[in-house]
Every structure is written in C-alpha cells, then in structure tokens.
Short mmCIF file of C-alpha atoms in Angstrom, two decimals:
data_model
loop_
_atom_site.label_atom_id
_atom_site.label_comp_id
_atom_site.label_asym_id
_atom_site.label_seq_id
_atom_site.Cartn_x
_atom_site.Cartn_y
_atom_site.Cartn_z
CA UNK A 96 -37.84 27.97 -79.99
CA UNK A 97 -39.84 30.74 -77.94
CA UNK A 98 -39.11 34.14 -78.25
CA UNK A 99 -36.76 34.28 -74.95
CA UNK A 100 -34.12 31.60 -76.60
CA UNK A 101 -34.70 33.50 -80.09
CA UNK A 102 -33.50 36.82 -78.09
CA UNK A 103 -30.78 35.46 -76.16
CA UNK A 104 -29.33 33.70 -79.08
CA UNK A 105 -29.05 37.25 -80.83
CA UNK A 106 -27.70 38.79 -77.54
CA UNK A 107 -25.07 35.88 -78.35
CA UNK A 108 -24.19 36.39 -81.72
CA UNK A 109 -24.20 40.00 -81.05
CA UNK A 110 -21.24 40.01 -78.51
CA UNK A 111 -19.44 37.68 -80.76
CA UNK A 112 -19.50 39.76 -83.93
CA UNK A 113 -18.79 42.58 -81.91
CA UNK A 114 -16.15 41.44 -79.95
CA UNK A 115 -14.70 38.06 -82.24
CA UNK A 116 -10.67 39.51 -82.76
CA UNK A 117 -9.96 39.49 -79.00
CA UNK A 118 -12.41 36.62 -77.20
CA UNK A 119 -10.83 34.24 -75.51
CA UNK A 120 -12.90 30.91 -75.81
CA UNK A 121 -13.29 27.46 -73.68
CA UNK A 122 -14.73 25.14 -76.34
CA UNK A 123 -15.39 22.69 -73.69
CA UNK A 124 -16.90 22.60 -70.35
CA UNK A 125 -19.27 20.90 -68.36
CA UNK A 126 -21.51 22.70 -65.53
CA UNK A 127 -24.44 20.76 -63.39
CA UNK A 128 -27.22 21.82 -61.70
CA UNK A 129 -25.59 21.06 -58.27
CA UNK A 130 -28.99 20.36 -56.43
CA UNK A 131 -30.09 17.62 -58.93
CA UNK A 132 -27.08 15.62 -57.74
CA UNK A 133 -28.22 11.94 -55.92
CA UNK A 134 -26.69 8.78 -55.47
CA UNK A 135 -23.04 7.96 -54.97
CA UNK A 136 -21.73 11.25 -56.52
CA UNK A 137 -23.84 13.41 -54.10
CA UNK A 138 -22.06 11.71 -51.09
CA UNK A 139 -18.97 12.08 -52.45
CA UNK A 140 -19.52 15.48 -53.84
CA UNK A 141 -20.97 16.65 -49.65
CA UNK A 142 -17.71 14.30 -48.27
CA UNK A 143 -14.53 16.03 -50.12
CA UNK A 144 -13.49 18.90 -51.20
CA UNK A 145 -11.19 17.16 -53.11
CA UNK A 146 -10.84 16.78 -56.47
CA UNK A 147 -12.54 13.21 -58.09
CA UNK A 148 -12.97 12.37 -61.34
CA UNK A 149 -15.62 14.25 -63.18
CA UNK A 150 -16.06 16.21 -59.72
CA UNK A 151 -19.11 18.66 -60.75
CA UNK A 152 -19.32 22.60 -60.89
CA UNK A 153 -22.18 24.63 -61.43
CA UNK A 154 -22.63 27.34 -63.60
CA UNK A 155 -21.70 29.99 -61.30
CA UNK A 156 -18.29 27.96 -60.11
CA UNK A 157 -17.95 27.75 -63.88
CA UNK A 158 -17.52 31.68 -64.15
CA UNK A 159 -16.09 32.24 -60.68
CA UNK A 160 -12.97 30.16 -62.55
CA UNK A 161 -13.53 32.02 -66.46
CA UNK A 162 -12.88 35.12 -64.19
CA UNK A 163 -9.84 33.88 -62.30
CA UNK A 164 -8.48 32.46 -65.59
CA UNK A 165 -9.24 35.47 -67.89
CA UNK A 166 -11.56 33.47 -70.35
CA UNK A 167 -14.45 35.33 -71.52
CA UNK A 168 -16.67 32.83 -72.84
CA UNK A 169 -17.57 29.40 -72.53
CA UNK A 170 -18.99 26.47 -74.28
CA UNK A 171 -20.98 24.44 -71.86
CA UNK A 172 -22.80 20.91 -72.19
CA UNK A 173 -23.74 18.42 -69.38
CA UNK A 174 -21.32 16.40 -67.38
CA UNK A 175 -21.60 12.91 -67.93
CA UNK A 176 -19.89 12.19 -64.74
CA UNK A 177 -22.76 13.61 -62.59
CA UNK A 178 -25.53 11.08 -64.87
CA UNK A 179 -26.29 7.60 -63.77
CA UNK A 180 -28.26 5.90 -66.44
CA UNK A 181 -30.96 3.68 -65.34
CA UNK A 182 -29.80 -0.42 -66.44
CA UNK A 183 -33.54 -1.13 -68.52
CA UNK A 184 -35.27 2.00 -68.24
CA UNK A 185 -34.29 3.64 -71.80
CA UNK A 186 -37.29 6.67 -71.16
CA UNK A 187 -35.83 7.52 -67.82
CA UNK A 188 -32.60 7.84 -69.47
CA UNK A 189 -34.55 10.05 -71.54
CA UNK A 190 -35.89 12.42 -69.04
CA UNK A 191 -32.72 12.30 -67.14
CA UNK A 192 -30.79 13.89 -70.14
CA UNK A 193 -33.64 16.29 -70.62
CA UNK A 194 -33.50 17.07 -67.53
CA UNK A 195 -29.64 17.86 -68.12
CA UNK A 196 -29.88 19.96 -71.05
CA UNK A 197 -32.55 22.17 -69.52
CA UNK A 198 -30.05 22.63 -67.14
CA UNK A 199 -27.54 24.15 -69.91
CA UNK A 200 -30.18 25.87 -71.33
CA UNK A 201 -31.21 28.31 -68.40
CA UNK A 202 -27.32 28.74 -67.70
CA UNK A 203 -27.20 30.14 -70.91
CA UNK A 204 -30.27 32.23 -70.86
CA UNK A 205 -29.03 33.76 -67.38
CA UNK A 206 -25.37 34.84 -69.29
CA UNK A 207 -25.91 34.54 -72.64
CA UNK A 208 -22.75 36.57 -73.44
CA UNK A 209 -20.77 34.10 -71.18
CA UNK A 210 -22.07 30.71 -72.46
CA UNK A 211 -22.48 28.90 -75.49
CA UNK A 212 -24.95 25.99 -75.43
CA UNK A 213 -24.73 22.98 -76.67
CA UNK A 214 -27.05 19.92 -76.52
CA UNK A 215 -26.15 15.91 -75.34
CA UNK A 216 -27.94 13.03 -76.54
CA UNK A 217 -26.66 8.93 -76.06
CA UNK A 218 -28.72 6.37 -78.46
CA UNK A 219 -27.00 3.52 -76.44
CA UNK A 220 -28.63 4.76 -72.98
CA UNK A 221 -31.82 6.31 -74.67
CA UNK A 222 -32.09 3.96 -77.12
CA UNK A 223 -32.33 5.50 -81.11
CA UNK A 224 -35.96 6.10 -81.01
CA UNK A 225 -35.66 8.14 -77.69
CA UNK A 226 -32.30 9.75 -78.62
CA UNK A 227 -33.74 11.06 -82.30
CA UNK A 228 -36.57 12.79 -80.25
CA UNK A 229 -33.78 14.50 -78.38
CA UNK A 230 -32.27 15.62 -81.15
CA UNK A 231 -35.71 17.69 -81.91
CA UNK A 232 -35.90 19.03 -78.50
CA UNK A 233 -32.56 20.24 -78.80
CA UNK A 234 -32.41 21.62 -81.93
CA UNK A 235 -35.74 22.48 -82.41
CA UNK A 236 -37.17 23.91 -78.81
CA UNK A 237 -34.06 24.52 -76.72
CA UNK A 238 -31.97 25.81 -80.59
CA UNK A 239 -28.71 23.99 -79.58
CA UNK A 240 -27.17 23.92 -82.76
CA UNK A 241 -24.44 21.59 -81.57
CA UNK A 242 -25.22 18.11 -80.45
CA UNK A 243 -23.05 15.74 -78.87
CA UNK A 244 -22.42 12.18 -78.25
CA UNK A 245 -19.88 9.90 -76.25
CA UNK A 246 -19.26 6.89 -77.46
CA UNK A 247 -16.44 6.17 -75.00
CA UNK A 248 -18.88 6.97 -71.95
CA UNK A 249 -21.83 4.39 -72.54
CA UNK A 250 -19.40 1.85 -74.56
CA UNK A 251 -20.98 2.07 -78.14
CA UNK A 252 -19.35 2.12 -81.25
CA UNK A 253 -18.57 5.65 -82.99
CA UNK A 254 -19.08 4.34 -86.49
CA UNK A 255 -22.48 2.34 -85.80
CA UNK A 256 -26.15 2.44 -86.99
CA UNK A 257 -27.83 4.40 -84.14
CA UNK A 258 -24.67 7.29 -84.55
CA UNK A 259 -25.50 7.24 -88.08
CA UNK A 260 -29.34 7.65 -87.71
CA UNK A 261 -28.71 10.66 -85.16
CA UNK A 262 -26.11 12.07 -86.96
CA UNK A 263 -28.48 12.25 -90.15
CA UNK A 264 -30.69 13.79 -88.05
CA UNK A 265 -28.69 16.23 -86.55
CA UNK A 266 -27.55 17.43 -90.03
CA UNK A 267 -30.94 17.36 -91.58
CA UNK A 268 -32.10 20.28 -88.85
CA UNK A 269 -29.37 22.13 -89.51
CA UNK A 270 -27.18 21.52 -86.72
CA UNK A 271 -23.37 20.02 -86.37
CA UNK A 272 -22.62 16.70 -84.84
CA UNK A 273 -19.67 16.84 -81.64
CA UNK A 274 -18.08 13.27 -80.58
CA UNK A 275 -15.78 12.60 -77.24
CA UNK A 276 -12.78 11.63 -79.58
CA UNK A 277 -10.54 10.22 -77.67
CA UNK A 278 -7.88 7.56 -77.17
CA UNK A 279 -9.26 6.20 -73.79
CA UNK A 280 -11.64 3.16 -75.31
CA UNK A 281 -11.91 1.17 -78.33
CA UNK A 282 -15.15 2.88 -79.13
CA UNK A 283 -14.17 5.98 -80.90
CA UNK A 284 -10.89 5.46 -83.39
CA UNK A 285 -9.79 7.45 -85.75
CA UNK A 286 -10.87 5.18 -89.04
CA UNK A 287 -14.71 6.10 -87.34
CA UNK A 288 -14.40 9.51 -87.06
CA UNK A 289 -13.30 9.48 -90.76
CA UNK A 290 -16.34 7.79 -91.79
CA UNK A 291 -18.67 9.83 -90.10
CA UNK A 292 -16.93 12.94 -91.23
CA UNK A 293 -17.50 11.42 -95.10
CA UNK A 294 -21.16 11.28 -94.31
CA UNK A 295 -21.40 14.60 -94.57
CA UNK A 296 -18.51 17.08 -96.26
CA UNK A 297 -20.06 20.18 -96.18
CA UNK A 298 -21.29 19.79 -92.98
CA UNK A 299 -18.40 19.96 -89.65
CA UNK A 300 -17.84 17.10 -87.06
CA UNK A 301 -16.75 18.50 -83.78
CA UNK A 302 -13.93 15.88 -82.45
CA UNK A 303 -13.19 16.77 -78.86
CA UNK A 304 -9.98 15.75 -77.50
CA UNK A 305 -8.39 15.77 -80.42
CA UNK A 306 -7.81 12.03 -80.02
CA UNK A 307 -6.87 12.26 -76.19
CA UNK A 308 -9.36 12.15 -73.61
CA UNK A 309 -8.35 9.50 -70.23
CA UNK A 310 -6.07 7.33 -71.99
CA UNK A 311 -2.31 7.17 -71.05
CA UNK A 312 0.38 8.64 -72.52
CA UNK A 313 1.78 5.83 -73.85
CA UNK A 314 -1.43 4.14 -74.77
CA UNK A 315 -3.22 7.30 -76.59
CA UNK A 316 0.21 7.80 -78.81
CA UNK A 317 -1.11 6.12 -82.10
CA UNK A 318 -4.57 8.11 -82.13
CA UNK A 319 -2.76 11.06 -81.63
CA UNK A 320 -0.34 10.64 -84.64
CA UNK A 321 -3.42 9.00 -86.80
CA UNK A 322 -5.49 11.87 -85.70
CA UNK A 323 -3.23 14.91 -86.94
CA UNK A 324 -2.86 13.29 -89.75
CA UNK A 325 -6.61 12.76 -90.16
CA UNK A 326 -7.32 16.37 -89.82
CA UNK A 327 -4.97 17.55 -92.77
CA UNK A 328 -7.10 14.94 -94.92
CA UNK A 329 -10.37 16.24 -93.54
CA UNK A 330 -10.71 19.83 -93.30
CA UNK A 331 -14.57 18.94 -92.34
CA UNK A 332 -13.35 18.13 -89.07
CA UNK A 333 -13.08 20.90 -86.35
CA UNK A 334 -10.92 20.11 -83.63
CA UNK A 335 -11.08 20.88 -79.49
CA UNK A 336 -7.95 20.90 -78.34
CA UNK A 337 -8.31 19.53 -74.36
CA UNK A 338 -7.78 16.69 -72.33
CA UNK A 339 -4.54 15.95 -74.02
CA UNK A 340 -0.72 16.15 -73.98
CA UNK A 341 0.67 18.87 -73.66
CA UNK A 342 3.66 18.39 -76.25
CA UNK A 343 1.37 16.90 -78.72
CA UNK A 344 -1.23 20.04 -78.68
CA UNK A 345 1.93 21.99 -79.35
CA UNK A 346 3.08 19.71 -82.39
CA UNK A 347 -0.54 19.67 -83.30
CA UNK A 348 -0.64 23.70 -83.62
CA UNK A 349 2.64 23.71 -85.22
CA UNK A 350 1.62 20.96 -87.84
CA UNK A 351 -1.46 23.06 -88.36
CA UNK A 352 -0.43 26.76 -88.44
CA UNK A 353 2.43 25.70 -90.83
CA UNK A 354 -0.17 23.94 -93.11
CA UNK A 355 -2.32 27.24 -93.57
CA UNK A 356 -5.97 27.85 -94.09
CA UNK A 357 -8.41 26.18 -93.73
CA UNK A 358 -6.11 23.77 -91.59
CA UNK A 359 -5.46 26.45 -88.68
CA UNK A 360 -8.67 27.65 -88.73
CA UNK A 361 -9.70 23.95 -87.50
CA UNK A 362 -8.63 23.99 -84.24
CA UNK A 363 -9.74 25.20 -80.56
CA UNK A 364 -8.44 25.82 -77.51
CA UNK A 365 -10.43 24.32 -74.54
CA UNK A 366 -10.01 22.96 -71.18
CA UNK A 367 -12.61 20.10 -70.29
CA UNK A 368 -13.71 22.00 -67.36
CA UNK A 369 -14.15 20.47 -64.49
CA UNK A 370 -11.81 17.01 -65.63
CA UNK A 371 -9.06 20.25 -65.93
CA UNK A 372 -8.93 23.59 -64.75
CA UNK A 373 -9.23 26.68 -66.76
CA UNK A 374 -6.99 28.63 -65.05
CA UNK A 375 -3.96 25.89 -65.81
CA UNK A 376 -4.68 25.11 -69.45
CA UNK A 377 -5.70 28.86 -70.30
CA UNK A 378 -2.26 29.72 -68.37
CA UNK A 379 -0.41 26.95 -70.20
CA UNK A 380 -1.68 28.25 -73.45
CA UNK A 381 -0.95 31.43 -73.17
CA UNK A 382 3.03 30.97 -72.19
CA UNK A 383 3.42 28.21 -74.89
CA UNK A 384 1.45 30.85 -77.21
CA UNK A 385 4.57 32.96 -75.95
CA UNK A 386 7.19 30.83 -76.86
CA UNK A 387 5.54 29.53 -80.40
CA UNK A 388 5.43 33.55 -81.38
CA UNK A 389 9.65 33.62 -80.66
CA UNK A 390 10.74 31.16 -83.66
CA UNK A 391 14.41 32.08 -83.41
CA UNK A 392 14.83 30.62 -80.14
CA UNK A 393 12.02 27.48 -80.22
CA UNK A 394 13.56 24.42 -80.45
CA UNK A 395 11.41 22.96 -82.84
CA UNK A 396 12.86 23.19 -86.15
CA UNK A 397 10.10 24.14 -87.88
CA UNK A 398 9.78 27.23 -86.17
CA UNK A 399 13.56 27.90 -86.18
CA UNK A 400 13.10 27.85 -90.18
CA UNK A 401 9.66 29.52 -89.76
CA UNK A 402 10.86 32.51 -87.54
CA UNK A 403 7.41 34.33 -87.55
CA UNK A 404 5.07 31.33 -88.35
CA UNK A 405 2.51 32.32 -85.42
CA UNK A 406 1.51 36.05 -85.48
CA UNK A 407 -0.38 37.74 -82.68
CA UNK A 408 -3.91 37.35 -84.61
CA UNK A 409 -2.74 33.50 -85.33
CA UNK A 410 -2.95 33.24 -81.38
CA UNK A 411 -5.83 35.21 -81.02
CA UNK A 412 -7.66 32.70 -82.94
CA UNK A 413 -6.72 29.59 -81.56
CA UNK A 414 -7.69 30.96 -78.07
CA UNK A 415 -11.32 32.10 -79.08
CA UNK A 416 -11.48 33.72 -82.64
CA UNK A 417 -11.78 30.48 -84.20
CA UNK A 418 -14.51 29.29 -82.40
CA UNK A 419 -15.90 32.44 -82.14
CA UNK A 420 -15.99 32.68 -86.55
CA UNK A 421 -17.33 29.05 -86.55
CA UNK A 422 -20.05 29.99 -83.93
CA UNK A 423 -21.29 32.67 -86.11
CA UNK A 424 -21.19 31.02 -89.02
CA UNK A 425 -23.06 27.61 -88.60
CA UNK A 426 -25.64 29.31 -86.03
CA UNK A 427 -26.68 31.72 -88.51
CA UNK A 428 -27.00 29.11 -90.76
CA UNK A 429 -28.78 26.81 -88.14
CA UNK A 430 -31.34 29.71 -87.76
CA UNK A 431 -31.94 29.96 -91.62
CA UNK A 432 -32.87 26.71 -91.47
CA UNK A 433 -35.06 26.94 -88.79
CA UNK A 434 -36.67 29.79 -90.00
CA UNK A 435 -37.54 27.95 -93.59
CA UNK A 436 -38.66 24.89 -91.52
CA UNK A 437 -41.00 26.89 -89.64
#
C-alpha cells in the first residue's frame, strides 16, 4: 500500500469511529467506470434508459442515489454484469478484473468517507494461479481487506479446490472472504457455505444475499429456511441482507434480534445497487424498521409476546452500525497484519 491508500483508509476509519451510532450503511453495491464499457452492454447501456439487468452506474450515480435515499455510506465492489470474460484467455481475464478493482479503488480514494472498498477475484475465469495473485494485489497494494467471489456468476462450485486455495489465501493476509450466496444456481448451497465457514472459525465469511440473489420465490424457499438456520449454528458467518424477499428479511431479523448477541450483530442491511435501488430498499427498511419497533400491534407473534424486542439502537445497527463495528474491527486488524508482514 502507498502512503495515499494508507491515508485514506484512516480518513475511513476515522469517520466511522466518529460517527458509528447513527451511519446508515449499504453493504452492497456495485459502481463501473462507465467509459470502460464495450461490447453488447455498451449498446445497450447508449440505447435505453431503461432499466436491464445488471444495468451499470458509476460512482457518482452511486451517490447522486445515497443522497436521494439518505444512506451515508457505501460498500462498493465491481459489477459483474458490466465484465465479459474472455472464453481461453485466463490473463486477460486477469487484467480485465484489475482493471475493475482499480476502478473501486480511485472511487474510494476520491470519497473515502462515502465508500468502502472491497476487492473481486474469480479462479474459474482467472484461473487459481492468476486469481491468488489477485488476492495480493488486493490485499496487499490496493489494502481491500474484503475479497469476493461469485460462484453463481462464472458457474463454479462454492465448496471446491480453487475457493479453498483463495480463501486460504485471503485469510493468511489478513483479510475476510465475501461469497454471492444465493439461491439462483446450484453452485453456492448452503451445506458449502458451511464448510467454508469451518475452514476458518475465527475468521468471518461474508454471505451476500443471505441465500437469495435471482432465484424465484418459490424456487429460493429451501436456502432461505436452511440458511437462517445456518447462521444461528455459525456465528462466523456475517450476513448482507439484499436481493431477497421481503417477508423473509423480516423473519430473518426477527429470528435474529430475538436470538441475541452475537446473532443480531450478524446481519446487514444492503441493497445490491444497481440490481435494486437504494432509495426503495433503504425506504422499505426503514418503515418495516417502524413497524418491528411497535410489538403490540405486529402481527407476528413473536413480537406480540416480545413487545419491545427491537429498540431504536437495535435498528440503528442493522442499518449501518453493524457494519460499521465490523469494518473497524477486522480493518484494524487487517492493518496489524500488514504492518508485521511488512
């Protein structure tokens, strides 16, 4: 790391000391460098201004919509949507997703009290070799701390030996593995995401979605039931709460709140920015925030027998103090162990 990313990582975890009992947080967004665009997406991105899937935003549309929505900060990573992989070519993958990350990383150095970075890396697409030396870049010259991977994009196994070698690798520098955890391909079920989690205990898996992602209703049912239920086992596992049903991320917080630390402490509100608006999950969270805080007149019956089972600082956290906590926590660590590395 140079000493621009060391200073703007301090002007980070700074803010969120400072400010940690009242942020509210979107654990998961996606901005693009909107002039990198080519290909199919391009012309469809310069034909509509419709919505498609995975249709990109940059940085700046990205806090346009934090401002309309009233969310202060931001995690960001790439979009996958806006990346086509070359078919043989697994080192022009490489620089492609490079390419990507930088992309996150001067976002955040422009609004480092706005954005949280986080890195991507694919060891289907890059192959392992190439995607381990992404990992370094990440962690060690960009200091991304969290490092992602889709199974369900690139069609790869969650539980598998090239996940296994990065997440090692991940861990060993310090930083905290994230997975797309959804219910929208076979790739990433809930029996995987337990045995990566038991890889490492001390250590936190990020599993966005929460088991929903794309999948429909119907379909992603099971994972969601199999994932609450995962998360009460595993309190390794820190949950991002987007892309999913709406009356299931309610049960989910109820389940959670009612099962106490560390349990409620696990879970994050987010959005999926651009595959869902901030200003219509933030909005949706905050009236069903509303109506979890009035127990007397919910009609779940936990929270009829549980009158005052969400307080104001219960909501507080699940819309950015969470996050916020866990930020400052495993990136201090992250830069300990950077700094003894060094």
């Amino acid at each position: 790391m140079n000493d621009q990313i060391k200073v703007k990582i301090d002007v980070l975890l700074h803010f969120l000391r400072k400010n940690k009992d009242h942020l509210v947080i979107d654990a998961d967004t996606h901005v693009t460098e909107l002039n990198t665009l080519s290909g199919a997406i391009s012309k469809l991105y310069q034909t509509t201004p419709n919505y498609f899937h995975g249709r990109p935003i940059s940085a700046e549309d990205l806090l346009k919509e934090m401002n309309l929505a009233g969310v202060d900060m931001s995690l960001i990573w790439q979009n996958p949507s806006t990346l086509e992989y070359y078919q043989e070519d697994l080192d022009g993958n490489y620089e492609k997703l490079l390419k990507a990350n930088r992309n996150i990383l001067n976002a955040f150095l422009q609004h480092p009290t706005r954005f949280i970075p986080a890195g991507w890396t694919d060891p289907k697409a890059l192959g392992v070799h190439n995607a381990l030396k992404l990992i370094e870049v990440l962690i060690q010259e960009f200091g991304f701390f969290i490092v992602k991977m889709n199974p369900a994009q690139n069609a790869y196994p969650l539980f598998s030996d090239g996940v296994v070698k990065c997440v090692e690798r991940i861990v060993a520098l310090g930083g905290v593995p994230a997975f797309h955890f959804g219910a929208d391909t076979i790739y990433t079920p809930p029996e995987d995401l337990e045995k990566i989690a038991e890889l490492h205990l001390e250590t936190p898996i990020l599993a966005v979605h929460m088991g929903g992602g794309g999948a429909s209703y119907l379909e992603a049912e099971e994972t969601y039931l199999k994932t609450r239920e995962l998360g009460l086992r595993m309190p390794n596992i820190k949950f991002i709460l987007s892309a999913k049903r709406d009356t299931h991320i309610e049960s989910d917080l109820i389940t959670y709140q009612l099962a106490g630390a560390p349990f409620k402490h696990n879970i994050f509100c987010a959005s999926d920015a651009p595959y869902g608006r901030q200003s219509w999950n933030f909005g949706g969270y905050d009236s069903m925030f509303k109506s979890l805080m009035n127990g007397k007149l919910h009609t779940d019956q936990r929270l009829q027998e549980n009158h005052d089972a969400f307080s104001q600082e219960d909501v507080n956290n699940y819309l950015g103090g969470n996050f916020a906590r866990f930020i400052i926590e495993w990136y201090e660590k992250f830069l300990i162990k950077q700094m003894v590395s060094s």
